[in-house]
Tab-separated table of C-alpha atoms in Angstrom:
chain	number	residue	atom	x	y	z
A	70	ASP	CA	0.607	10.803	18.493
A	71	THR	CA	4.121	9.101	18.892
A	72	GLY	CA	4.526	7.436	15.413
A	73	VAL	CA	5.080	3.697	14.720
A	74	SER	CA	8.300	2.684	16.650
A	75	GLN	CA	10.505	-0.528	15.883
A	76	ASP	CA	12.830	-2.008	18.203
A	77	PRO	CA	15.319	-2.893	17.602
A	78	ARG	CA	16.514	-0.546	14.990
A	79	HIS	CA	19.527	-3.136	14.415
A	80	LYS	CA	20.152	-6.278	14.862
A	81	ILE	CA	22.894	-8.723	13.894
A	82	THR	CA	22.325	-12.436	14.418
A	83	LYS	CA	24.344	-15.841	12.965
A	84	ARG	CA	22.656	-18.120	10.600
A	85	GLY	CA	20.529	-20.517	12.138
A	86	GLN	CA	19.609	-18.289	15.528
A	87	ASN	CA	16.066	-17.430	16.022
A	88	VAL	CA	15.026	-13.390	15.881
A	89	THR	CA	12.007	-11.563	17.365
A	90	PHE	CA	11.208	-7.838	15.870
A	91	ARG	CA	8.366	-5.566	17.365
A	92	CYS	CA	6.211	-2.723	16.459
A	93	ASP	CA	4.122	-0.469	18.396
A	94	PRO	CA	1.612	1.358	15.570
A	95	ILE	CA	0.164	4.559	16.386
A	96	SER	CA	-1.885	3.942	18.942
A	97	GLU	CA	-6.115	4.332	17.147
A	98	HIS	CA	-4.384	2.773	13.626
A	99	ASN	CA	-6.702	-1.454	13.649
A	100	ARG	CA	-4.526	-1.944	10.889
A	101	LEU	CA	-0.708	-2.866	10.816
A	102	TYR	CA	1.702	-4.014	7.757
A	103	TRP	CA	5.331	-6.100	7.578
A	104	TYR	CA	7.471	-5.378	4.956
A	105	ARG	CA	10.384	-5.924	4.022
A	106	GLN	CA	13.027	-3.771	1.447
A	107	THR	CA	16.786	-4.843	0.161
A	108	LEU	CA	19.071	-2.518	-0.949
A	109	GLY	CA	18.114	-0.318	-3.882
A	110	GLN	CA	14.606	-1.810	-3.861
A	111	GLY	CA	10.943	-1.194	-2.233
A	112	PRO	CA	9.423	-2.370	0.415
A	113	GLU	CA	7.730	-5.675	-0.497
A	114	PHE	CA	4.364	-6.892	1.189
A	115	LEU	CA	5.095	-9.304	3.718
A	116	THR	CA	2.032	-9.482	5.531
A	117	TYR	CA	-1.210	-7.140	7.018
A	118	PHE	CA	-3.656	-7.514	10.228
A	119	GLN	CA	-6.357	-5.225	10.929
A	120	ASN	CA	-6.831	-5.487	14.862
A	121	GLU	CA	-5.988	-8.557	15.360
A	122	ALA	CA	-6.524	-10.974	12.424
A	123	GLN	CA	-4.302	-11.572	10.166
A	124	LEU	CA	-6.170	-10.931	6.788
A	125	GLU	CA	-3.000	-11.400	4.463
A	126	LYS	CA	0.448	-13.084	3.750
A	127	SER	CA	2.936	-12.927	1.040
A	128	ARG	CA	4.457	-15.755	-0.665
A	129	LEU	CA	7.741	-14.093	0.580
A	130	LEU	CA	6.440	-15.149	3.839
A	131	SER	CA	7.872	-18.498	4.296
A	132	ASP	CA	7.472	-21.262	7.170
A	133	ARG	CA	9.983	-19.805	9.121
A	134	PHE	CA	8.501	-16.462	9.259
A	135	SER	CA	5.591	-15.825	11.521
A	136	ALA	CA	3.849	-12.649	12.359
A	137	GLU	CA	1.746	-11.983	15.490
A	138	ARG	CA	-0.839	-9.330	17.022
A	139	PRO	CA	-2.064	-9.763	20.405
A	140	LYS	CA	-5.178	-8.191	21.691
A	141	GLY	CA	-4.581	-5.744	18.423
A	142	SER	CA	-2.023	-3.464	19.084
A	143	PHE	CA	1.517	-3.854	18.786
A	144	SER	CA	3.107	-6.739	16.366
A	145	THR	CA	5.771	-9.322	16.679
A	146	LEU	CA	7.544	-10.737	13.251
A	147	GLU	CA	9.628	-13.844	14.185
A	148	ILE	CA	12.134	-15.878	11.530
A	149	GLN	CA	13.144	-18.696	12.777
A	150	ARG	CA	16.946	-20.401	11.826
A	151	THR	CA	17.963	-17.028	9.708
A	152	GLU	CA	19.668	-17.014	6.509
A	153	GLN	CA	22.139	-14.631	4.989
A	154	GLY	CA	19.229	-14.183	2.129
A	155	ASP	CA	17.121	-12.697	5.698
A	156	SER	CA	18.676	-9.732	6.202
A	157	ALA	CA	17.147	-6.550	4.711
A	158	MET	CA	15.376	-4.087	6.947
A	159	TYR	CA	12.313	-4.654	7.853
A	160	LEU	CA	9.932	-2.431	7.471
A	161	CYS	CA	6.226	-1.360	9.642
A	162	ALA	CA	3.195	0.612	8.830
A	163	SER	CA	-0.319	1.578	10.090
A	164	SER	CA	-2.906	2.920	9.481
A	165	LEU	CA	-7.062	3.834	9.683
A	166	TYR	CA	-7.204	3.708	6.140
A	167	TYR	CA	-5.225	3.918	3.120
A	168	GLU	CA	-2.836	6.314	4.920
A	169	GLN	CA	0.215	3.917	5.863
A	170	TYR	CA	2.697	5.607	8.719
A	171	PHE	CA	6.301	3.518	8.476
A	172	GLY	CA	7.965	3.003	11.059
A	173	PRO	CA	11.785	3.847	11.212
A	174	GLY	CA	12.607	0.092	10.345
A	175	THR	CA	14.386	-2.867	12.242
A	176	ARG	CA	17.859	-3.288	9.835
A	177	LEU	CA	18.571	-6.925	10.414
A	178	THR	CA	22.284	-8.397	9.749
A	179	VAL	CA	23.022	-12.438	9.146
A	180	THR	CA	26.710	-13.336	9.677
B	81	ALA	CA	-3.766	-8.588	-10.042
B	82	GLN	CA	-2.103	-4.703	-9.288
B	83	SER	CA	1.254	-3.476	-10.707
B	84	VAL	CA	3.338	-0.512	-10.707
B	85	THR	CA	6.093	0.742	-12.669
B	86	GLN	CA	8.677	3.756	-11.986
B	87	LEU	CA	10.413	4.616	-15.881
B	88	ASP	CA	13.310	6.305	-14.165
B	89	SER	CA	15.251	4.769	-11.794
B	90	HIS	CA	17.355	7.457	-12.045
B	91	VAL	CA	16.702	11.465	-12.585
B	92	SER	CA	18.936	13.639	-12.283
B	93	VAL	CA	18.101	17.677	-11.757
B	94	SER	CA	19.562	21.370	-11.321
B	95	GLU	CA	18.654	23.561	-8.470
B	96	GLY	CA	15.339	25.498	-9.535
B	97	THR	CA	14.188	23.752	-12.401
B	98	PRO	CA	11.198	20.962	-12.563
B	99	VAL	CA	10.899	17.655	-11.430
B	100	LEU	CA	8.889	14.724	-13.210
B	101	LEU	CA	9.582	11.955	-11.975
B	102	ARG	CA	7.330	8.676	-14.049
B	103	CYS	CA	4.786	5.966	-12.463
B	104	ASN	CA	2.333	3.787	-14.450
B	105	TYR	CA	0.053	1.111	-12.778
B	106	SER	CA	-2.344	-1.993	-13.801
B	107	SER	CA	-5.507	-2.519	-12.049
B	108	SER	CA	-7.569	-4.237	-12.277
B	109	TYR	CA	-10.446	-1.892	-10.010
B	110	SER	CA	-9.960	1.543	-9.014
B	111	PRO	CA	-7.054	1.887	-7.667
B	112	SER	CA	-5.440	4.185	-5.099
B	113	LEU	CA	-2.492	5.722	-5.659
B	114	PHE	CA	0.189	7.492	-3.338
B	115	TRP	CA	4.312	8.562	-3.852
B	116	TYR	CA	5.884	8.512	-0.618
B	117	VAL	CA	9.204	9.668	-0.262
B	118	GLN	CA	12.274	8.267	1.650
B	119	HIS	CA	15.074	10.387	2.904
B	120	PRO	CA	18.936	8.880	3.844
B	121	ASN	CA	18.633	6.767	6.773
B	122	LYS	CA	14.846	7.754	7.597
B	123	GLY	CA	11.562	6.275	7.212
B	124	LEU	CA	9.314	6.736	4.859
B	125	GLN	CA	6.975	10.243	4.473
B	126	LEU	CA	3.789	9.983	2.738
B	127	LEU	CA	4.048	12.718	0.067
B	128	LEU	CA	0.458	12.551	-1.654
B	129	LYS	CA	-2.397	10.220	-2.311
B	130	TYR	CA	-5.348	9.798	-4.897
B	131	THR	CA	-8.253	8.258	-3.379
B	132	SER	CA	-10.812	8.297	-6.147
B	133	ALA	CA	-11.439	12.751	-5.672
B	134	ALA	CA	-9.761	15.137	-7.469
B	135	THR	CA	-7.608	13.420	-10.520
B	136	LEU	CA	-4.776	16.525	-9.543
B	137	VAL	CA	-3.454	15.502	-6.293
B	138	LYS	CA	-1.580	18.202	-3.938
B	139	GLY	CA	1.118	17.355	-1.555
B	140	ILE	CA	3.104	18.431	0.847
B	141	ASN	CA	6.812	21.027	-0.182
B	142	GLY	CA	4.883	21.790	-3.564
B	143	PHE	CA	4.395	17.697	-4.697
B	144	GLU	CA	1.842	17.574	-6.896
B	145	ALA	CA	0.537	14.549	-9.273
B	146	GLU	CA	-2.050	13.902	-12.065
B	147	PHE	CA	-4.130	10.555	-12.229
B	148	LYS	CA	-4.957	9.568	-15.854
B	149	LYS	CA	-7.006	6.834	-16.093
B	150	SER	CA	-6.617	6.607	-19.982
B	151	GLU	CA	-3.032	6.631	-19.886
B	152	THR	CA	-2.493	4.625	-16.286
B	153	SER	CA	-0.352	6.737	-15.447
B	154	PHE	CA	0.518	8.792	-12.143
B	155	HIS	CA	3.501	10.961	-12.535
B	156	LEU	CA	5.250	13.478	-9.752
B	157	THR	CA	5.789	16.774	-10.612
B	158	LYS	CA	7.766	19.899	-8.884
B	159	PRO	CA	7.819	22.845	-10.083
B	160	SER	CA	11.443	23.929	-8.820
B	161	ALA	CA	13.640	21.727	-6.990
B	162	HIS	CA	15.569	22.243	-3.981
B	163	MET	CA	18.245	20.632	-3.076
B	164	SER	CA	16.412	19.033	0.302
B	165	ASP	CA	14.366	17.169	-2.290
B	166	ALA	CA	17.066	14.661	-3.234
B	167	ALA	CA	15.871	11.328	-2.238
B	168	GLU	CA	14.402	7.938	-3.159
B	169	TYR	CA	11.003	8.595	-4.173
B	170	PHE	CA	8.249	5.392	-4.339
B	171	CYS	CA	4.835	5.529	-6.617
B	172	VAL	CA	2.387	2.407	-4.846
B	173	VAL	CA	-0.623	1.791	-5.790
B	174	SER	CA	-3.454	0.067	-3.542
B	175	ASP	CA	-6.357	-2.134	-3.995
B	176	GLN	CA	-9.611	-0.351	-2.930
B	177	GLY	CA	-9.560	-1.299	0.534
B	178	GLY	CA	-6.728	-0.181	1.487
B	179	PHE	CA	-4.831	-3.524	2.366
B	180	LYS	CA	-2.811	-5.218	-0.526
B	181	THR	CA	-0.176	-2.609	-1.013
B	182	ILE	CA	2.871	-2.397	-3.806
B	183	PHE	CA	5.736	-0.452	-4.277
B	184	GLY	CA	7.582	0.681	-7.421
B	185	ALA	CA	11.274	-0.213	-7.152
B	186	GLY	CA	12.048	3.693	-7.137
B	187	THR	CA	13.722	6.587	-8.236
B	188	ARG	CA	16.624	8.429	-6.811
B	189	LEU	CA	15.923	12.059	-6.993
B	190	PHE	CA	20.073	13.930	-7.396
B	191	VAL	CA	19.519	17.435	-7.479
B	192	LYS	CA	22.833	19.383	-8.372
B	193	ALA	CA	23.796	23.106	-6.556
């Protein structure tokens, strides 16, 4: 069990650019979650996958955001035309049932 | 609809004294409840969980929490604080399927020597 991994750990991008983050869950976990955390706040739910199916999306996930989980393994979160307000820590978690195991996060800075 | 409220944004205790971090929840059905801890520059770690079994839940590092349905509370306690407990703590409510998860705003715990 190598835990949940995320790549990259840090990303600095200019406003208007597209960015993509990757999450590799714990191998036997069929559920995968994306969250966004800003300074001084708790993580906010963005979206959730069971296997390859995206079952729920938060209203926080604007049209500029898209997430995929091909073949029910790793997942990617893409942000198009980044804005300064997108600067945050993006967290991925995976689970079999209730207990979610979190990755270290990808810190995005939009300049 | 679900929500969770952490009643204190900051709590400061002396090493060796008890810790109490307060959490109230709102849920239209029997929730699953969790406490997570986040140390600086580290990932979120599960401390303990309540999923409709025993109402007093024991977790790691000497922490425990009691589910009180009548008070809609799930307060986190520890008999004796250690310097290494200084961190951000999050109370979390989840629906019965464990899908939709809502985090509280967090309580930062300071431990004084």
